[in-house]
Coordinates of C-alpha atoms in Angstrom, one line a residue:
Chain D
M25 CA 0.0 0.0 0.0
G26 CA 2.4 2.6 1.1
S27 CA 5.5 1.4 -0.6
I28 CA 6.1 2.8 -4.0
V29 CA 8.3 1.2 -6.6
A30 CA 8.9 1.8 -10.2
R31 CA 6.7 -0.5 -12.1
K32 CA 6.7 -1.9 -15.7
R33 CA 7.9 1.3 -17.3
S34 CA 11.4 0.9 -15.8
G35 CA 11.7 -2.6 -17.3
T36 CA 13.8 -1.6 -20.3
C37 CA 16.3 0.1 -18.1
E38 CA 16.6 -2.9 -15.7
Q39 CA 17.5 -5.2 -18.6
S40 CA 20.4 -3.0 -19.7
C41 CA 21.6 -2.6 -16.1
S42 CA 23.6 -5.6 -15.0
P43 CA 25.2 -5.3 -11.6
R44 CA 28.5 -5.8 -13.3
S45 CA 28.2 -2.9 -15.7
N46 CA 30.5 0.1 -15.2
V47 CA 29.9 2.7 -12.6
T48 CA 28.7 5.4 -15.0
A49 CA 26.3 3.1 -16.8
T50 CA 25.0 1.9 -13.5
A51 CA 24.6 5.4 -12.2
S52 CA 22.8 6.5 -15.4
C53 CA 20.4 3.6 -15.1
A54 CA 19.8 4.3 -11.5
L55 CA 19.0 7.9 -12.2
I56 CA 16.7 7.1 -15.1
R57 CA 14.9 4.8 -12.7
S58 CA 14.9 7.5 -10.1
V59 CA 13.3 10.0 -12.5
V60 CA 10.7 7.6 -13.6
T61 CA 9.9 6.7 -9.9
Y62 CA 9.9 10.3 -8.9
N63 CA 7.6 11.3 -11.7
Q64 CA 5.2 8.5 -10.9
M65 CA 5.2 9.5 -7.3
V66 CA 4.9 13.2 -7.6
V67 CA 2.8 13.8 -10.7
D68 CA 2.0 10.2 -11.6
Q69 CA 3.1 10.5 -15.2
L70 CA 6.1 9.8 -17.4
P71 CA 8.5 12.6 -18.2
T72 CA 7.4 14.7 -21.2
D73 CA 9.6 14.9 -24.3
E74 CA 10.9 18.2 -23.1
E75 CA 11.9 16.7 -19.8
I76 CA 13.6 13.8 -21.4
D77 CA 15.6 16.3 -23.5
R78 CA 16.7 18.0 -20.4
I79 CA 17.7 14.7 -18.8
F80 CA 19.8 13.6 -21.8
H81 CA 21.4 17.0 -22.0
A82 CA 22.3 16.8 -18.4
L83 CA 23.7 13.4 -18.8
A84 CA 25.7 14.3 -21.9
D85 CA 28.5 15.6 -19.8
S86 CA 30.9 13.3 -17.9
T87 CA 31.3 15.7 -15.0
R88 CA 27.6 15.9 -14.5
R89 CA 27.2 12.2 -14.7
D90 CA 29.9 11.8 -12.1
I91 CA 28.2 14.4 -9.8
L92 CA 25.0 12.5 -10.2
G93 CA 26.7 9.3 -9.3
Q94 CA 28.1 10.9 -6.2
A95 CA 24.7 12.2 -5.2
I96 CA 23.2 8.8 -5.7
A97 CA 25.8 7.3 -3.4
G98 CA 25.1 9.9 -0.7
D99 CA 24.3 13.5 -0.2
L100 CA 27.1 15.9 -0.9
S101 CA 27.7 19.6 -0.5
V102 CA 28.5 21.8 -3.4
S103 CA 31.8 22.9 -1.8
A104 CA 32.8 19.2 -1.4
L105 CA 32.1 18.7 -5.1
A106 CA 34.1 21.7 -6.0
R107 CA 37.1 20.3 -4.0
R108 CA 36.7 17.0 -5.7
Y109 CA 36.8 18.3 -9.2
E110 CA 39.2 21.1 -8.6
M111 CA 36.7 23.4 -10.1
S112 CA 35.4 26.7 -9.0
F113 CA 32.4 26.8 -6.8
A114 CA 30.5 28.7 -9.6
A115 CA 31.4 26.0 -12.2
V116 CA 30.1 23.2 -10.0
Q117 CA 27.0 25.3 -9.3
K118 CA 26.3 25.6 -13.0
H119 CA 26.6 21.8 -13.4
V120 CA 24.3 21.2 -10.5
A121 CA 21.8 23.7 -11.9
V122 CA 21.6 21.7 -15.2
L123 CA 21.0 18.5 -13.1
E124 CA 18.4 20.4 -11.1
R125 CA 16.5 21.6 -14.2
A126 CA 16.4 18.0 -15.4
T127 CA 14.9 17.1 -12.0
L128 CA 17.7 14.7 -11.3
V129 CA 18.9 16.4 -8.2
T130 CA 17.6 18.8 -5.6
K131 CA 19.5 21.3 -3.6
E132 CA 18.9 22.0 0.0
R133 CA 20.5 24.8 2.1
R134 CA 21.8 23.4 5.4
G135 CA 23.5 26.2 7.4
R136 CA 26.2 27.7 5.1
E137 CA 26.3 24.6 2.9
Q138 CA 24.3 23.6 -0.1
I139 CA 23.5 19.9 -0.1
V140 CA 22.9 18.1 -3.4
H141 CA 20.4 15.2 -3.2
S142 CA 19.7 12.8 -6.0
N143 CA 16.0 13.1 -6.4
G144 CA 14.1 9.8 -6.7
T145 CA 16.7 7.8 -4.9
T146 CA 16.4 9.9 -1.7
I147 CA 12.7 9.7 -1.7
R148 CA 12.7 6.0 -2.5
T149 CA 15.2 5.3 0.3
A150 CA 13.1 7.4 2.7
M151 CA 10.0 5.4 1.7
T152 CA 11.7 2.1 2.3
L153 CA 12.9 3.2 5.7
L154 CA 9.5 4.6 6.7
D155 CA 8.0 1.2 5.7
R156 CA 10.4 -0.5 8.1
Y157 CA 9.5 2.0 10.9
E158 CA 5.9 1.3 10.3
Q159 CA 6.5 -2.4 10.7
L160 CA 8.5 -1.7 13.9
W161 CA 5.5 0.2 15.4
I162 CA 3.1 -2.5 14.3
D163 CA 5.2 -5.0 16.3
R164 CA 5.4 -2.7 19.3
I165 CA 1.7 -2.1 19.2
N166 CA 1.1 -5.8 19.2
Q167 CA 3.4 -6.2 22.2
I168 CA 1.5 -3.3 24.0
A169 CA -1.8 -5.0 23.2
D170 CA -0.6 -8.3 24.8
L171 CA 0.6 -6.4 27.8
L172 CA -2.7 -4.6 28.3
E173 CA -4.5 -8.0 28.1
K174 CA -2.4 -9.5 30.9
P175 CA -0.9 -6.5 32.7
E176 CA 0.1 -8.1 35.9
G177 CA 0.9 -11.5 34.4
A178 CA 4.2 -13.4 34.2
N179 CA 6.7 -12.3 31.5
Chain U
M3 CA -6.0 -4.1 18.6
T4 CA -6.0 -2.7 15.1
V5 CA -3.7 -0.3 13.5
T6 CA -6.3 2.1 12.0
S7 CA -4.0 4.1 9.9
T8 CA -0.4 4.9 8.9
T9 CA 0.7 8.0 7.2
K10 CA 4.2 8.2 5.7
D11 CA 5.7 11.4 4.3
A12 CA 8.9 10.6 2.4
E13 CA 9.7 14.3 1.8
R14 CA 9.2 15.6 5.4
L15 CA 10.4 12.2 6.8
T16 CA 7.5 11.7 9.2
L17 CA 5.6 8.6 10.1
T18 CA 2.3 8.6 12.0
V19 CA 0.7 5.4 13.2
V20 CA -2.7 5.5 14.7
T21 CA -4.1 2.5 16.7
E22 CA -7.0 1.5 19.0
F23 CA -6.6 -0.4 22.2
N24 CA -9.3 -2.1 24.2
A25 CA -8.2 -0.4 27.4
A26 CA -8.7 3.0 29.0
P27 CA -6.2 5.8 28.4
Q28 CA -5.0 5.5 32.0
K29 CA -4.0 1.9 31.3
V30 CA -2.3 2.7 28.0
W31 CA -0.5 5.6 29.8
E32 CA 1.1 3.1 32.1
V33 CA 3.0 1.3 29.3
W34 CA 4.8 4.6 28.8
E35 CA 5.1 5.7 32.4
N36 CA 6.2 2.4 34.0
P37 CA 9.7 1.5 32.8
R38 CA 9.2 -2.2 33.7
M39 CA 6.2 -2.2 31.3
L40 CA 8.0 -0.1 28.7
E41 CA 10.8 -2.7 28.6
R42 CA 8.3 -5.4 27.6
W43 CA 7.3 -3.7 24.3
W44 CA 9.9 -1.1 23.2
G45 CA 12.5 -3.6 21.9
P46 CA 11.7 -6.5 19.6
P47 CA 11.7 -9.9 21.4
T48 CA 15.2 -10.6 20.0
Y49 CA 16.5 -7.2 21.3
P50 CA 14.7 -6.4 24.6
A51 CA 15.3 -3.0 26.1
T52 CA 16.4 -2.2 29.7
F53 CA 15.7 1.3 31.0
T54 CA 18.3 2.2 33.6
R55 CA 16.9 5.7 34.0
H56 CA 13.3 6.9 33.4
E57 CA 12.5 10.4 34.7
F58 CA 8.9 10.7 33.5
V59 CA 8.6 14.4 34.0
E60 CA 9.0 17.4 31.6
G61 CA 12.7 17.9 31.0
G62 CA 13.4 14.4 32.4
E63 CA 15.9 12.1 30.9
A64 CA 15.7 8.4 30.1
R65 CA 18.6 6.0 29.3
Y66 CA 18.3 2.5 28.0
H67 CA 20.1 -0.2 26.2
M68 CA 19.0 -3.1 24.2
T69 CA 20.4 -6.6 24.5
G70 CA 21.0 -8.5 21.3
P71 CA 21.4 -12.2 20.7
E72 CA 25.2 -11.8 20.6
G73 CA 25.3 -10.0 23.9
D74 CA 25.7 -6.6 22.2
T75 CA 24.0 -3.7 24.1
P76 CA 23.4 -0.7 21.9
P77 CA 22.5 2.3 24.1
G78 CA 19.9 4.9 23.5
W79 CA 18.4 8.0 25.2
W80 CA 15.2 10.0 25.5
Q81 CA 14.5 13.4 26.8
F82 CA 10.9 14.3 27.7
Q83 CA 9.9 17.6 26.2
S84 CA 6.3 17.7 27.5
I85 CA 4.0 15.4 29.5
D86 CA 0.3 15.9 29.7
P87 CA -1.0 13.0 31.9
H88 CA -3.1 10.4 30.2
R89 CA -3.1 12.6 27.0
A90 CA 0.2 13.4 25.4
I91 CA 4.0 12.8 25.6
T92 CA 6.6 14.5 23.5
F93 CA 10.1 13.3 23.6
N94 CA 13.4 13.5 21.8
H95 CA 15.1 10.2 21.1
G96 CA 18.5 9.3 19.9
I97 CA 21.4 6.8 19.8
A98 CA 23.8 7.2 22.7
G99 CA 27.6 7.0 22.5
G100 CA 29.8 4.4 24.2
D101 CA 29.3 6.1 27.6
G102 CA 25.5 5.8 27.2
E103 CA 25.0 9.5 26.9
P104 CA 23.7 11.5 24.0
V105 CA 26.3 12.3 21.3
P106 CA 26.7 16.1 21.0
G107 CA 25.6 17.5 17.6
E108 CA 23.7 14.4 16.6
P109 CA 20.1 15.4 15.9
P110 CA 17.4 13.6 17.8
V111 CA 14.2 12.1 16.5
L112 CA 11.1 13.9 17.8
T113 CA 8.3 11.5 18.9
E114 CA 4.9 12.8 19.8
V115 CA 2.4 10.4 21.4
T116 CA -1.3 11.4 21.9
L117 CA -4.0 9.3 23.7
E118 CA -7.7 10.0 23.6
P119 CA -10.7 8.0 24.7
S120 CA -12.4 6.2 21.9
E121 CA -15.3 3.7 21.5
S122 CA -13.0 0.7 22.0
G123 CA -11.0 2.3 24.8
T124 CA -8.1 4.4 23.6
R125 CA -7.0 5.8 20.3
M126 CA -3.2 6.3 20.3
A127 CA -1.3 8.2 17.7
V128 CA 2.5 8.2 17.5
E129 CA 4.3 10.6 15.1
M130 CA 8.0 10.4 14.5
S131 CA 9.9 13.2 12.8
F132 CA 13.3 12.3 11.5
H133 CA 16.2 14.5 10.5
D134 CA 17.6 12.5 7.5
T135 CA 17.7 9.0 6.1
A136 CA 21.1 8.3 7.7
Q137 CA 19.6 8.8 11.1
M138 CA 16.6 6.6 10.2
E139 CA 19.0 3.9 9.1
A140 CA 21.2 4.1 12.2
L141 CA 18.3 4.0 14.6
L142 CA 16.8 1.0 12.9
Q143 CA 20.0 -0.9 13.2
M144 CA 19.9 -0.6 17.0
G145 CA 17.3 -3.3 17.3
M146 CA 18.7 -5.6 14.7
S147 CA 21.3 -8.3 14.7
E148 CA 24.0 -7.8 12.1
G149 CA 22.6 -10.6 9.9
L150 CA 19.3 -8.9 9.5
T151 CA 20.6 -5.4 8.8
L152 CA 20.6 -4.0 5.3
A153 CA 22.5 -0.9 4.6
V154 CA 20.8 1.8 2.6
G155 CA 22.9 0.9 -0.4
Q156 CA 21.8 -2.7 -0.2
I157 CA 18.1 -1.7 0.1
D158 CA 18.5 0.4 -3.0
E159 CA 20.1 -2.5 -4.8
L160 CA 17.4 -4.8 -3.7
L161 CA 14.7 -2.4 -4.8
S162 CA 16.3 -1.8 -8.2
T163 CA 16.5 -5.5 -8.9
T164 CA 13.0 -6.4 -7.7
S165 CA 11.0 -3.4 -8.9
V166 CA 10.0 -4.7 -12.3

């Protein structure tokens, strides 16, 4: 009910994404899946042609592919990315902005840092974790219900 | 007992679980107030919790640890923000360091519990507000033996291979 996964539409990507493929290809597949999932969740539709153009434009650059791969692996700050690529902060910002317009990443201000999240992946991970907390509370509630039935009883 | 509803917000990172108990609010209150009762439901059966401190007053602190099948004892803490007898409890909750005390700078999870009389007895709502997915992951791992734990990366992998 609550868990949301990419359904049939992501099938073509799955087939071309073997776990042994190279890092960039894996990241690209992961992000396409992310976008599909994100769109299904948020607006419940596939990306439009225009959106797909923006995605492919964003992915046409190796630095941006790498930034996206980093963001999928875990949230990163713009300044950490700038150090990593020995690039100016502004240059990284521009790359991130292209990824943002393609809805592949989102930026969040955290204190003085700007954190880059990969879009669908973060939400999907959060949903999976929320599912597990839900199960944890269902188990706890069952234990409480048992306790209430025999409050003074043996252990 | 029935879990009447669950609300999950993956963007705000909140979870709300609403349930009904066949017992009066005063009785349900006891499972939070009495640490010996709390110990019988907070941890899963394989990881029971032991509360070594439980100051059930506003501003009060609680300390506990869980005991795993391998004898590992991950520690945790609560701090009660507000207590409205038989009605509501708000507390912060986090993983403790090796000394059993809160780790400075680590954001806590805010948990809000509300109880209200209902037809069957009591309606209890629990809302958890998380800071980020890393925190969610770390806290979950507290009550799990290593073998059952999946890192976020593994979850992702699992999802991506089973989502068709």
